[in-house]
């Protein structure tokens, strides 16, 4: 029982530290983009739009990706439109549908964000054996599944 409790404590500590350090990396991206005065929420919205590639995405999809209300996502998009990081583009197929796209300024922020994340992944991977990589992949899949199911409750 003591070993199990110590494992749970270690896991809890590791999850907390991973979240804290991920936010630290995001703040580093913001420091590079300091002239833009972006918030973490702005950065995460830009990243969510960037993850869609050049196709853009609807505000409802952004809201789901960021786990916020659609009205909050719409307000955040409006703010970033005014600041020149994203644009709203009407669908040619259905004018009722509006897609959010990154502008050049938004793309620059997104590329900085992606580079930081890619550097982190490469650095971590370089410190692992092939066996450790397989184990970590298995654990991360279980974590992602856990978070996915918790998010649907």
One Martini backbone bead per residue (centre of mass of N, CA, C, O) as a GRO file, in nm:
protein
  153
    1UNK     BB    1   0.058   0.063  -0.020
    2UNK     BB    2   0.303   0.256  -0.003
    3UNK     BB    3   0.391   0.228  -0.301
    4UNK     BB    4   0.131   0.332  -0.426
    5UNK     BB    5   0.126   0.611  -0.288
    6UNK     BB    6   0.403   0.699  -0.403
    7UNK     BB    7   0.321   0.680  -0.695
    8UNK     BB    8   0.088   0.883  -0.686
    9UNK     BB    9   0.260   1.120  -0.590
   10UNK     BB   10   0.455   1.120  -0.827
   11UNK     BB   11   0.248   1.152  -1.052
   12UNK     BB   12   0.126   1.415  -0.952
   13UNK     BB   13   0.392   1.574  -0.965
   14UNK     BB   14   0.454   1.528  -1.266
   15UNK     BB   15   0.197   1.656  -1.383
   16UNK     BB   16   0.235   1.933  -1.256
   17UNK     BB   17   0.515   1.991  -1.381
   18UNK     BB   18   0.437   1.964  -1.677
   19UNK     BB   19   0.234   2.193  -1.678
   20UNK     BB   20   0.423   2.416  -1.577
   21UNK     BB   21   0.641   2.385  -1.807
   22UNK     BB   22   0.452   2.436  -2.043
   23UNK     BB   23   0.381   2.724  -1.958
   24UNK     BB   24   0.668   2.826  -1.968
   25UNK     BB   25   0.704   2.785  -2.272
   26UNK     BB   26   0.473   2.973  -2.352
   27UNK     BB   27   0.606   3.224  -2.218
   28UNK     BB   28   0.849   3.226  -2.407
   29UNK     BB   29   0.693   3.290  -2.658
   30UNK     BB   30   0.582   3.557  -2.548
   31UNK     BB   31   0.859   3.692  -2.509
   32UNK     BB   32   0.927   3.695  -2.811
   33UNK     BB   33   0.625   3.843  -2.852
   34UNK     BB   34   0.613   4.112  -2.672
   35UNK     BB   35   0.510   4.329  -2.882
   36UNK     BB   36   0.211   4.186  -2.880
   37UNK     BB   37   0.068   4.124  -2.608
   38UNK     BB   38   0.011   3.826  -2.526
   39UNK     BB   39  -0.177   3.573  -2.418
   40UNK     BB   40  -0.230   3.253  -2.348
   41UNK     BB   41  -0.504   3.244  -2.490
   42UNK     BB   42  -0.408   3.358  -2.756
   43UNK     BB   43  -0.197   3.142  -2.816
   44UNK     BB   44  -0.397   2.897  -2.812
   45UNK     BB   45  -0.571   3.000  -3.043
   46UNK     BB   46  -0.356   3.021  -3.257
   47UNK     BB   47  -0.275   2.723  -3.239
   48UNK     BB   48  -0.552   2.603  -3.315
   49UNK     BB   49  -0.556   2.728  -3.595
   50UNK     BB   50  -0.280   2.618  -3.695
   51UNK     BB   51  -0.358   2.306  -3.674
   52UNK     BB   52  -0.548   2.329  -3.944
   53UNK     BB   53  -0.400   2.492  -4.125
   54UNK     BB   54  -0.522   2.647  -4.421
   55UNK     BB   55  -0.842   2.595  -4.363
   56UNK     BB   56  -0.930   2.648  -4.101
   57UNK     BB   57  -1.191   2.749  -3.858
   58UNK     BB   58  -1.439   2.726  -3.648
   59UNK     BB   59  -1.546   2.852  -3.356
   60UNK     BB   60  -1.663   2.588  -3.242
   61UNK     BB   61  -1.395   2.432  -3.261
   62UNK     BB   62  -1.230   2.614  -3.078
   63UNK     BB   63  -1.401   2.578  -2.827
   64UNK     BB   64  -1.348   2.274  -2.800
   65UNK     BB   65  -1.032   2.283  -2.799
   66UNK     BB   66  -1.042   2.500  -2.538
   67UNK     BB   67  -1.280   2.470  -2.343
   68UNK     BB   68  -1.505   2.684  -2.440
   69UNK     BB   69  -1.720   2.904  -2.508
   70UNK     BB   70  -1.836   3.024  -2.798
   71UNK     BB   71  -1.852   3.322  -2.704
   72UNK     BB   72  -1.555   3.336  -2.608
   73UNK     BB   73  -1.428   3.266  -2.878
   74UNK     BB   74  -1.548   3.502  -3.036
   75UNK     BB   75  -1.418   3.727  -2.869
   76UNK     BB   76  -1.124   3.636  -2.914
   77UNK     BB   77  -1.129   3.661  -3.218
   78UNK     BB   78  -1.201   3.958  -3.238
   79UNK     BB   79  -0.945   4.056  -3.096
   80UNK     BB   80  -0.746   3.925  -3.312
   81UNK     BB   81  -0.852   4.077  -3.551
   82UNK     BB   82  -0.788   4.368  -3.449
   83UNK     BB   83  -0.467   4.274  -3.415
   84UNK     BB   84  -0.387   4.080  -3.680
   85UNK     BB   85  -0.394   3.738  -3.641
   86UNK     BB   86  -0.687   3.718  -3.764
   87UNK     BB   87  -0.947   3.588  -3.978
   88UNK     BB   88  -1.256   3.619  -4.145
   89UNK     BB   89  -1.412   3.363  -4.359
   90UNK     BB   90  -1.626   3.301  -4.597
   91UNK     BB   91  -1.792   3.067  -4.741
   92UNK     BB   92  -1.852   2.969  -5.070
   93UNK     BB   93  -2.078   2.748  -5.011
   94UNK     BB   94  -2.158   2.898  -4.717
   95UNK     BB   95  -2.227   3.213  -4.590
   96UNK     BB   96  -2.284   3.117  -4.286
   97UNK     BB   97  -1.989   3.031  -4.297
   98UNK     BB   98  -1.704   3.071  -4.073
   99UNK     BB   99  -1.354   3.124  -4.096
  100UNK     BB  100  -1.047   3.085  -3.932
  101UNK     BB  101  -0.744   3.270  -3.988
  102UNK     BB  102  -0.420   3.328  -4.038
  103UNK     BB  103  -0.201   3.556  -4.041
  104UNK     BB  104   0.114   3.646  -4.065
  105UNK     BB  105   0.135   3.712  -3.763
  106UNK     BB  106   0.006   3.447  -3.664
  107UNK     BB  107   0.209   3.258  -3.805
  108UNK     BB  108   0.458   3.349  -3.646
  109UNK     BB  109   0.358   3.260  -3.372
  110UNK     BB  110   0.305   2.965  -3.445
  111UNK     BB  111   0.595   2.891  -3.531
  112UNK     BB  112   0.720   2.945  -3.256
  113UNK     BB  113   0.550   2.743  -3.101
  114UNK     BB  114   0.629   2.489  -3.265
  115UNK     BB  115   0.935   2.507  -3.223
  116UNK     BB  116   0.927   2.471  -2.918
  117UNK     BB  117   0.784   2.193  -2.919
  118UNK     BB  118   0.988   2.045  -3.101
  119UNK     BB  119   1.236   2.086  -2.925
  120UNK     BB  120   1.128   1.936  -2.683
  121UNK     BB  121   1.081   1.660  -2.820
  122UNK     BB  122   1.371   1.617  -2.921
  123UNK     BB  123   1.513   1.634  -2.648
  124UNK     BB  124   1.364   1.405  -2.511
  125UNK     BB  125   1.423   1.180  -2.723
  126UNK     BB  126   1.743   1.197  -2.698
  127UNK     BB  127   1.717   1.074  -2.383
  128UNK     BB  128   1.607   0.805  -2.515
  129UNK     BB  129   1.523   0.503  -2.552
  130UNK     BB  130   1.337   0.289  -2.730
  131UNK     BB  131   1.193   0.172  -2.484
  132UNK     BB  132   1.108   0.444  -2.357
  133UNK     BB  133   0.942   0.541  -2.596
  134UNK     BB  134   0.732   0.316  -2.587
  135UNK     BB  135   0.640   0.363  -2.298
  136UNK     BB  136   0.557   0.659  -2.327
  137UNK     BB  137   0.349   0.618  -2.547
  138UNK     BB  138   0.163   0.440  -2.379
  139UNK     BB  139   0.113   0.641  -2.148
  140UNK     BB  140   0.010   0.881  -2.321
  141UNK     BB  141  -0.236   0.737  -2.433
  142UNK     BB  142  -0.371   0.693  -2.158
  143UNK     BB  143  -0.388   0.990  -2.082
  144UNK     BB  144  -0.551   1.090  -2.325
  145UNK     BB  145  -0.793   0.908  -2.270
  146UNK     BB  146  -0.858   1.015  -1.995
  147UNK     BB  147  -0.902   1.314  -2.080
  148UNK     BB  148  -1.121   1.257  -2.288
  149UNK     BB  149  -1.328   1.126  -2.090
  150UNK     BB  150  -1.338   1.361  -1.884
  151UNK     BB  151  -1.436   1.579  -2.100
  152UNK     BB  152  -1.728   1.412  -2.141
  153UNK     BB  153  -1.868   1.447  -1.844
   0.00000   0.00000   0.00000
